[in-house]
């Protein structure tokens, strides 16, 4: 069976607004994932602190 990455759910990053796809490591808390990377998470937190 072939796995198609096009069928994975996607979200827009809260910091950079780029779309990012579901990852297995986010399976338990996909609803709470807001950022696509550690860099965006750090940027998002610093922007919110201003």
PDB file of C-alpha atoms in Angstrom, residues 13-49:
ATOM      1  CA  UNK A  13       1.906  28.189  11.449  1.00  0.00           C
ATOM      2  CA  UNK A  14       0.971  30.896  13.978  1.00  0.00           C
ATOM      3  CA  UNK A  15       4.313  32.677  13.477  1.00  0.00           C
ATOM      4  CA  UNK A  16       5.160  32.432   9.759  1.00  0.00           C
ATOM      5  CA  UNK A  17       1.708  31.542   8.337  1.00  0.00           C
ATOM      6  CA  UNK A  18       3.192  28.785   6.158  1.00  0.00           C
ATOM      7  CA  UNK A  19       1.287  25.501   5.944  1.00  0.00           C
ATOM      8  CA  UNK A  20       2.749  22.479   7.692  1.00  0.00           C
ATOM      9  CA  UNK A  21       1.582  18.869   7.717  1.00  0.00           C
ATOM     10  CA  UNK A  22       0.797  16.400  10.484  1.00  0.00           C
ATOM     11  CA  UNK A  23       3.740  14.418  11.845  1.00  0.00           C
ATOM     12  CA  UNK A  24       3.662  11.174  13.769  1.00  0.00           C
ATOM     13  CA  UNK A  25       5.411  12.776  16.757  1.00  0.00           C
ATOM     14  CA  UNK A  26       2.456  15.218  17.002  1.00  0.00           C
ATOM     15  CA  UNK A  27      -0.163  12.434  16.951  1.00  0.00           C
ATOM     16  CA  UNK A  28      -1.159  12.809  20.617  1.00  0.00           C
ATOM     17  CA  UNK A  29      -1.434  16.598  20.665  1.00  0.00           C
ATOM     18  CA  UNK A  30      -2.110  17.692  17.066  1.00  0.00           C
ATOM     19  CA  UNK A  31      -4.930  19.969  18.260  1.00  0.00           C
ATOM     20  CA  UNK A  32      -2.521  21.998  20.415  1.00  0.00           C
ATOM     21  CA  UNK A  33       0.326  22.273  17.850  1.00  0.00           C
ATOM     22  CA  UNK A  34       0.548  25.901  16.647  1.00  0.00           C
ATOM     23  CA  UNK A  35       4.044  26.286  15.221  1.00  0.00           C
ATOM     24  CA  UNK A  36       5.856  24.470  12.409  1.00  0.00           C
ATOM     25  CA  UNK A  37       9.298  24.515  14.038  1.00  0.00           C
ATOM     26  CA  UNK A  38      11.280  25.400  17.151  1.00  0.00           C
ATOM     27  CA  UNK A  39      12.436  28.589  15.449  1.00  0.00           C
ATOM     28  CA  UNK A  40       8.847  29.724  14.833  1.00  0.00           C
ATOM     29  CA  UNK A  41       7.866  28.749  18.384  1.00  0.00           C
ATOM     30  CA  UNK A  42      10.644  30.975  19.773  1.00  0.00           C
ATOM     31  CA  UNK A  43       9.696  33.796  17.406  1.00  0.00           C
ATOM     32  CA  UNK A  44       6.019  33.436  18.274  1.00  0.00           C
ATOM     33  CA  UNK A  45       6.659  33.638  22.001  1.00  0.00           C
ATOM     34  CA  UNK A  46       8.911  36.677  21.680  1.00  0.00           C
ATOM     35  CA  UNK A  47       6.389  38.434  19.437  1.00  0.00           C
ATOM     36  CA  UNK A  48       3.618  37.766  21.967  1.00  0.00           C
ATOM     37  CA  UNK A  49       5.781  39.150  24.796  1.00  0.00           C
TER      38      UNK A  49
END
